[in-house]
Amino acid sequence: MKPMRYAHSDGHTVLCFEDSGRYMLTGGTDGDVRVWQGIEDDDAVSHRVGEKVYAVAFKNNRFYTASESNSIQTHTFPDGSPDGIVTRFTGAVSHMCFNKSGSVMVAASSDFTVKHVEVESSNQKVFHGHQAPVLSVALHPQEELLASSSCDGSVKVWTVADQSCVKSLEESIPKCSDISLSKTLCRLTWSPDGKNLLVPREKEIAVYEHNSWQKSVITHESFTGAVSILTFSPDKKLLAATCCDGTIVVFDWNTRKCVDKQRHDKGLNISALAWNPSNSSQLALCDTEGQLGVLDLTTTRDEPAGNDQMNAEQFAGVFDDDDDLLLEASNAGPGDDDDDREATDAAQGDVPSTKKSKPLLDDDDDDDDDGDFLKDIKLLPKEDDASSIADSLPPPASIIPANTFKPTPLQRPFQPGSTPSHLSNRYMVWNDVGIVKQYVSDEENSIDVEFHSTATHHAMHLTNSLDCHLASLSSTALVLACPAEDDTPSKVMCMHFGSWDSSKEWTICLPEGEEAQAVTAGAGWIAVATDARNLRIFSGAGVQQDVFSIPGPVVCLAAHDNKLMITYHAGMGIPGDQFLGVILTTVGRQKKTLLNGGPLSISPKSTLQWLGFSSEGTPFSMDSAGIVRRLSSTGVLTWVQVADTSEHAKGKSDHYWIVGVGEHPQQLRCIPCKGARYPPTLPRPAVSVIPFKLPMCEMNTEKSQYEETFLRTCLFAASLRVPGADNSDLQEALRPAQEALIKLFALSARSDREARALEVCEMMQEEHTMQLAIKYASRLKHMQLAQRISELAQRRAEEEEEEEIVEESEDIACSRRNGTLAQHEENMEDEEEEKADMVEEDDTEEGHSTGPKLNLQPREVPGKPTSKSILARSNPFKVSSQRSSAHPIKGSQVFDKLSTKTDKSDKLIVPLPVSIRTSKSGVNKKTKTISNMFSKNRSGDSKVSSHSAEPVKEDSETQNSKPSVSGFQLWLEENREELEEERPDLSQEDLSQVAAERFRALPKEERQTWSQKAKSQSAAATSPDGRKRKRVEDDTSEKPNKKSTMKPLSQSTNTKLSGFTFSKD
């Protein structure tokens, strides 16, 4: 027996020969059928037919497979394309065989039935009667009878005509409940003449005569266990039998005597045995570890026994290899002849050999040293020891074992949300938009499109005249693609039902030699990946917008709005693993690559099963191990495991088929598949929801559950974070995370884990959660913990204040650089002018006023002089008012105020500088911060006067007060000269921005030092009691009669102001 070699992964392996005997076909638990051109073939062709292959047979240039789909599929040879389904069962197919012509198939299944099927017409007969899964079947040579063996321990003989059982042989094999538990495969067979039925039994072969059913036995001393497989040679002379311990015995059928026997090197059980149809001396076999071997009976029977001494003839074979044959062919001259060389060797008395070694080193030069060396070897006397000859020869080349490293086959391209294309009824795509189903039969080839929402589009029924096998569905388009056939190129067809015109369909042909392998549809565009590693992007109306190359063979595509995700083979992975790369980019005018060639994380020894986006646009993936991963967008882009569907499966053979993902709420929508990986089209499967769960340690503990809730909530809430937008939805989504932190803090505090509790507080972001933590720690008498939490909150408040100052400085610099500051000041001036004019006109209309007088004095900003152009500017169309005249003449003095000095009461209100206004607005917008916890209660600041003139007064006085100095301003004053010397080319605005960046880059301790200096300087301006002076109260106390001296407002003005204040509209 030749050495066994690797063929498939561990498990049950099946085998058959092609009709001519040139090729061997094997199938295994990896779901592939491999075609071997001899045992030495290192480049076998693989065809993917399913998850597991239970049986394989070959007839009439086609091979038939039985996989986990509980059906028998036909494939063309040698390309392996699916060519229809012969029959279906409700259980896994265990064995099948054909008649001599190949027109009739007999198959057995685990559903206790046997089927007799006519291949061409598909007419079938079903045989019922077994009480357990059927192990094997055998068709009589005259096709009148049918024999079957079952796990119920019986062998039944049926008549094909009326499907009746004519003979039942009980207690023939050991009973069991499943094929996987059976000790024997019980592959029974009929004798070539049809007179006997041979049944494998325990340590023997039972032979039953056809007519009388008399039993005879064939046995051998090598049978130490149950006999499993029986098969006759093509010449009908030899019978091969295998035993469960790996023993193979070959009998002469006529004499019933053993002619050869072999044993597996590892003693493994033989799972398949087949004769070469063109060579009755060659027997192929497979074991339960997926290995393939060949037994040459001619070599084993003619091999001499007991010859342990090496002679010269055996030693001469050391030089025989392919290279020697090439040298011999090159050294042979046109006049050389084998007979002449043999005669010359005989005349010289050389030792004859099977392959002549003289021409290998022969040369025209008689003085060649190599030739003399070979001549000396040949002239050695025969009685010399063989070891001396071996010592004088170079060592033989090392032999490389056949089962060396084999690269992992690359995963084939697929469409996410689709079932295998060889199925007659299958899903072309199932996603959040709808479902596309394909029906293939002898009568029709059609496509049905259903939408989850009828508002998107109505259902459609299409005739698949182009034999499209790829489909993608979006809310605006349906994309189909067909393969290239003969002279017809591969085509892409799009139904743009989101178009506003009547032309909603278009078709485009791909270049010659290029075939579509994956398609996807986005928001107003589609993408097609081809086998030439090109990715083509079209608009919804069919305009070719872009084309670029993919780094490797494409695996699948996915799209969402303007995002496109490409998965491809980035290289050769470690044995058993796929090495996939991902490109995540945007499609449109502003192209942006988010992930360029990053690796895709999948489980060991698995393949990619689904790839897509969530409803919020986050990439997700699922592999064949059932692991669902999400692309984390926080920090470095990494794939995070968020679910394991295998935890929810009831059995090992059950799987989940994903159809959609949602993040808010968190939903993983899947279809449970019992005993399969793909759902059936009929009946319509139900969609179930699986919760997300991160793979945390010790998930049975309360601590790990809180940690998982916090991490998962923060991970999924990242998709709602939009810079500069209203993040109310984000705060609502983060609420479970904050609750989990509070519970985790309480659990740590109760367990006296104060250090852990403080670390939990560092993860809190809201003020009220910190307050609750301090109160809870104080209640539990953990005063040190409460003190540390307070210090943590204070440090965080100081950091927030520094960040606000830096951000304000950056905003001012950006505003000045963009030219928006001047425009903003002009707008504010115009608004203040209009307000002042309105007040002045009201004063003009009413000569006498009884209300309070508004203080319209201009604001004085220290350190910034008022612009003369602003003070001199006035409204040229304003009607001048003479206080001495009660009836002014309108229109006579329009420009009379241009040359006169402006009165104090008529001065315009100067707007605040942007720096001060920005600071005020920034403080007002920030409502609840941690700094509020340490703010002092200033009752005087919270009092609001009832007079309408006091708010304007307070603003004016606040403007005159000295602003507080920040740590950044102190640092900038000290380092300004150094920065100006280093960057003399920058303006003041740009220099401020550079300074802000450098201040932010300082160490935390140094920034805190500058902040303390700023606080100490600000404290010098406060009153002795530690509080700032309130100029409003002081001015009021010093000038109690100020209100009476001010000019009261007119009655109309008071009416307008009161109406504006208390207006309900």
CSV table of C-alpha atoms in Angstrom, one decimal, residues 592-786:
chain,number,residue,atom,x,y,z
A,592,LYS,CA,-12.9,59.9,2.0
A,593,THR,CA,-11.2,56.6,2.9
A,594,LEU,CA,-12.1,55.6,6.5
A,595,LEU,CA,-10.3,52.2,6.5
A,596,ASN,CA,-7.7,51.3,3.9
A,597,GLY,CA,-6.8,47.6,3.8
A,598,GLY,CA,-7.2,46.9,7.5
A,599,PRO,CA,-7.5,43.2,8.4
A,600,LEU,CA,-10.9,41.7,9.0
A,601,SER,CA,-11.1,39.7,12.3
A,602,ILE,CA,-12.7,36.3,12.0
A,603,SER,CA,-12.6,33.2,14.2
A,604,PRO,CA,-10.0,30.5,13.8
A,605,LYS,CA,-10.7,27.9,11.1
A,606,SER,CA,-13.8,29.8,9.9
A,607,THR,CA,-14.9,31.8,6.9
A,608,LEU,CA,-16.9,35.0,6.4
A,609,GLN,CA,-20.6,34.4,6.3
A,610,TRP,CA,-22.2,37.9,6.4
A,611,LEU,CA,-21.0,41.5,6.0
A,612,GLY,CA,-23.1,44.7,6.1
A,613,PHE,CA,-24.1,47.8,7.9
A,614,SER,CA,-26.4,48.5,10.8
A,615,SER,CA,-29.4,50.8,10.4
A,616,GLU,CA,-27.2,53.6,11.8
A,617,GLY,CA,-24.4,52.9,9.3
A,618,THR,CA,-21.9,51.0,11.4
A,619,PRO,CA,-20.0,48.1,9.8
A,620,PHE,CA,-20.8,44.6,11.2
A,621,SER,CA,-19.6,41.1,10.2
A,622,MET,CA,-20.4,37.4,11.1
A,623,ASP,CA,-18.2,34.4,10.5
A,624,SER,CA,-19.1,30.7,10.2
A,625,ALA,CA,-18.4,30.2,13.9
A,626,GLY,CA,-21.4,32.4,14.7
A,627,ILE,CA,-19.4,35.3,16.1
A,628,VAL,CA,-20.8,38.8,15.3
A,629,ARG,CA,-18.3,41.7,15.3
A,630,ARG,CA,-18.7,45.5,15.1
A,631,LEU,CA,-16.2,48.0,13.8
A,632,SER,CA,-15.5,50.4,16.8
A,633,SER,CA,-15.1,54.0,15.7
A,634,THR,CA,-13.7,55.3,19.0
A,635,GLY,CA,-9.9,55.9,18.7
A,636,VAL,CA,-8.2,53.2,16.5
A,637,LEU,CA,-10.6,51.3,14.2
A,638,THR,CA,-10.9,47.8,15.7
A,639,TRP,CA,-13.3,44.9,15.4
A,640,VAL,CA,-15.1,44.1,18.6
A,641,GLN,CA,-17.1,40.9,19.3
A,642,VAL,CA,-20.7,41.9,20.2
A,643,ALA,CA,-22.6,38.6,20.0
A,644,ASP,CA,-22.2,34.8,19.7
A,645,THR,CA,-25.1,33.2,18.0
A,646,SER,CA,-23.9,29.7,18.8
A,647,GLU,CA,-24.9,30.3,22.5
A,648,HIS,CA,-28.5,30.6,21.4
A,649,ALA,CA,-28.5,27.5,19.2
A,650,LYS,CA,-30.3,24.4,20.6
A,651,GLY,CA,-28.1,21.9,18.8
A,652,LYS,CA,-24.6,21.7,17.3
A,653,SER,CA,-26.0,21.5,13.8
A,654,ASP,CA,-28.3,24.5,14.4
A,655,HIS,CA,-27.2,27.9,13.1
A,656,TYR,CA,-28.5,31.5,12.8
A,657,TRP,CA,-28.7,33.3,9.4
A,658,ILE,CA,-28.4,37.1,9.9
A,659,VAL,CA,-30.7,39.5,8.0
A,660,GLY,CA,-30.2,42.9,9.7
A,661,VAL,CA,-28.7,44.8,12.6
A,662,GLY,CA,-30.0,47.7,14.7
A,663,GLU,CA,-28.1,49.7,17.3
A,664,HIS,CA,-30.9,51.9,18.8
A,665,PRO,CA,-32.6,49.7,20.0
A,666,GLN,CA,-29.9,47.0,20.1
A,667,GLN,CA,-31.3,44.2,17.9
A,668,LEU,CA,-29.6,41.4,15.9
A,669,ARG,CA,-32.3,40.1,13.6
A,670,CYS,CA,-31.6,36.5,12.6
A,671,ILE,CA,-33.4,33.4,11.2
A,672,PRO,CA,-32.9,30.2,13.2
A,673,CYS,CA,-31.9,27.3,10.9
A,674,LYS,CA,-32.5,23.9,12.4
A,675,GLY,CA,-29.9,21.4,11.2
A,676,ALA,CA,-28.6,23.7,8.4
A,677,ARG,CA,-26.9,27.0,7.8
A,678,TYR,CA,-29.5,28.4,5.4
A,679,PRO,CA,-33.3,28.9,5.8
A,680,PRO,CA,-35.8,27.3,3.4
A,681,THR,CA,-37.8,29.5,1.0
A,682,LEU,CA,-41.0,27.6,1.9
A,683,PRO,CA,-42.5,27.9,4.4
A,684,ARG,CA,-41.6,31.5,5.1
A,685,PRO,CA,-39.2,31.5,8.0
A,686,ALA,CA,-39.7,33.7,11.1
A,687,VAL,CA,-37.2,36.3,12.2
A,688,SER,CA,-36.0,36.2,15.8
A,689,VAL,CA,-34.1,38.8,17.7
A,690,ILE,CA,-30.8,38.0,19.5
A,691,PRO,CA,-29.4,40.4,22.2
A,692,PHE,CA,-25.9,41.7,22.0
A,693,LYS,CA,-23.4,40.6,24.6
A,694,LEU,CA,-19.7,41.4,24.9
A,695,PRO,CA,-17.4,38.4,25.8
A,696,MET,CA,-16.6,39.5,29.3
A,697,CYS,CA,-15.0,37.2,31.9
A,698,GLU,CA,-17.1,35.6,34.6
A,699,MET,CA,-20.5,36.7,33.2
A,700,ASN,CA,-22.3,34.8,36.0
A,701,THR,CA,-21.2,37.5,38.5
A,702,GLU,CA,-23.0,40.7,39.2
A,703,LYS,CA,-19.8,42.8,38.7
A,704,SER,CA,-19.2,41.5,35.2
A,705,GLN,CA,-22.7,42.0,34.2
A,706,TYR,CA,-22.5,45.7,35.2
A,707,GLU,CA,-19.2,46.1,33.4
A,708,GLU,CA,-20.6,44.5,30.2
A,709,THR,CA,-23.6,46.8,30.3
A,710,PHE,CA,-21.4,49.9,30.6
A,711,LEU,CA,-19.0,48.9,27.9
A,712,ARG,CA,-21.7,47.8,25.4
A,713,THR,CA,-23.8,50.9,26.0
A,714,CYS,CA,-20.8,53.2,25.4
A,715,LEU,CA,-19.8,51.2,22.3
A,716,PHE,CA,-23.2,51.4,20.6
A,717,ALA,CA,-23.8,55.0,21.7
A,718,ALA,CA,-20.8,56.2,19.8
A,719,SER,CA,-22.8,56.0,16.6
A,720,LEU,CA,-25.0,58.9,17.9
A,721,ARG,CA,-22.2,61.3,18.7
A,722,VAL,CA,-22.2,64.1,16.2
A,723,PRO,CA,-19.8,67.0,16.8
A,724,GLY,CA,-21.6,70.4,17.1
A,725,ALA,CA,-25.1,68.9,17.1
A,726,ASP,CA,-27.8,68.3,19.7
A,727,ASN,CA,-26.7,65.2,21.6
A,728,SER,CA,-30.0,64.7,23.6
A,729,ASP,CA,-30.4,61.3,22.0
A,730,LEU,CA,-26.8,60.5,23.0
A,731,GLN,CA,-27.5,61.3,26.6
A,732,GLU,CA,-30.6,59.2,26.6
A,733,ALA,CA,-28.7,56.3,25.1
A,734,LEU,CA,-25.9,56.6,27.7
A,735,ARG,CA,-28.4,56.4,30.6
A,736,PRO,CA,-28.1,52.6,31.1
A,737,ALA,CA,-24.3,53.1,31.2
A,738,GLN,CA,-24.5,55.7,34.0
A,739,GLU,CA,-26.9,53.4,35.9
A,740,ALA,CA,-24.5,50.5,35.6
A,741,LEU,CA,-21.7,52.7,36.9
A,742,ILE,CA,-23.7,53.7,39.9
A,743,LYS,CA,-24.6,50.0,40.7
A,744,LEU,CA,-21.0,49.0,40.1
A,745,PHE,CA,-19.8,51.8,42.5
A,746,ALA,CA,-22.3,50.7,45.2
A,747,LEU,CA,-21.2,47.0,44.8
A,748,SER,CA,-17.5,48.0,45.1
A,749,ALA,CA,-18.2,50.2,48.1
A,750,ARG,CA,-20.2,47.5,49.9
A,751,SER,CA,-17.4,45.1,49.3
A,752,ASP,CA,-14.9,47.5,50.9
A,753,ARG,CA,-13.1,47.9,47.5
A,754,GLU,CA,-12.5,51.6,47.9
A,755,ALA,CA,-9.8,51.8,45.2
A,756,ARG,CA,-12.0,50.1,42.7
A,757,ALA,CA,-14.9,52.4,43.7
A,758,LEU,CA,-12.7,55.4,43.0
A,759,GLU,CA,-11.8,54.0,39.6
A,760,VAL,CA,-15.5,53.6,38.8
A,761,CYS,CA,-16.0,57.3,39.8
A,762,GLU,CA,-13.3,58.3,37.3
A,763,MET,CA,-15.5,56.8,34.5
A,764,MET,CA,-18.5,59.0,35.6
A,765,GLN,CA,-19.1,62.0,33.4
A,766,GLU,CA,-22.2,63.6,34.9
A,767,GLU,CA,-22.4,65.8,38.0
A,768,HIS,CA,-25.4,64.1,39.7
A,769,THR,CA,-23.7,60.7,39.5
A,770,MET,CA,-20.7,62.1,41.4
A,771,GLN,CA,-22.9,63.6,44.0
A,772,LEU,CA,-24.7,60.3,44.5
A,773,ALA,CA,-21.3,58.6,44.8
A,774,ILE,CA,-20.2,61.1,47.5
A,775,LYS,CA,-23.5,60.7,49.5
A,776,TYR,CA,-23.4,56.9,49.2
A,777,ALA,CA,-19.7,56.7,50.4
A,778,SER,CA,-20.5,59.0,53.3
A,779,ARG,CA,-23.5,56.9,54.3
A,780,LEU,CA,-21.3,53.8,54.4
A,781,LYS,CA,-18.7,55.7,56.6
A,782,HIS,CA,-16.1,55.6,53.9
A,783,MET,CA,-15.0,59.1,54.6
A,784,GLN,CA,-11.6,58.8,52.9
A,785,LEU,CA,-13.3,57.6,49.7
A,786,ALA,CA,-15.7,60.5,49.8
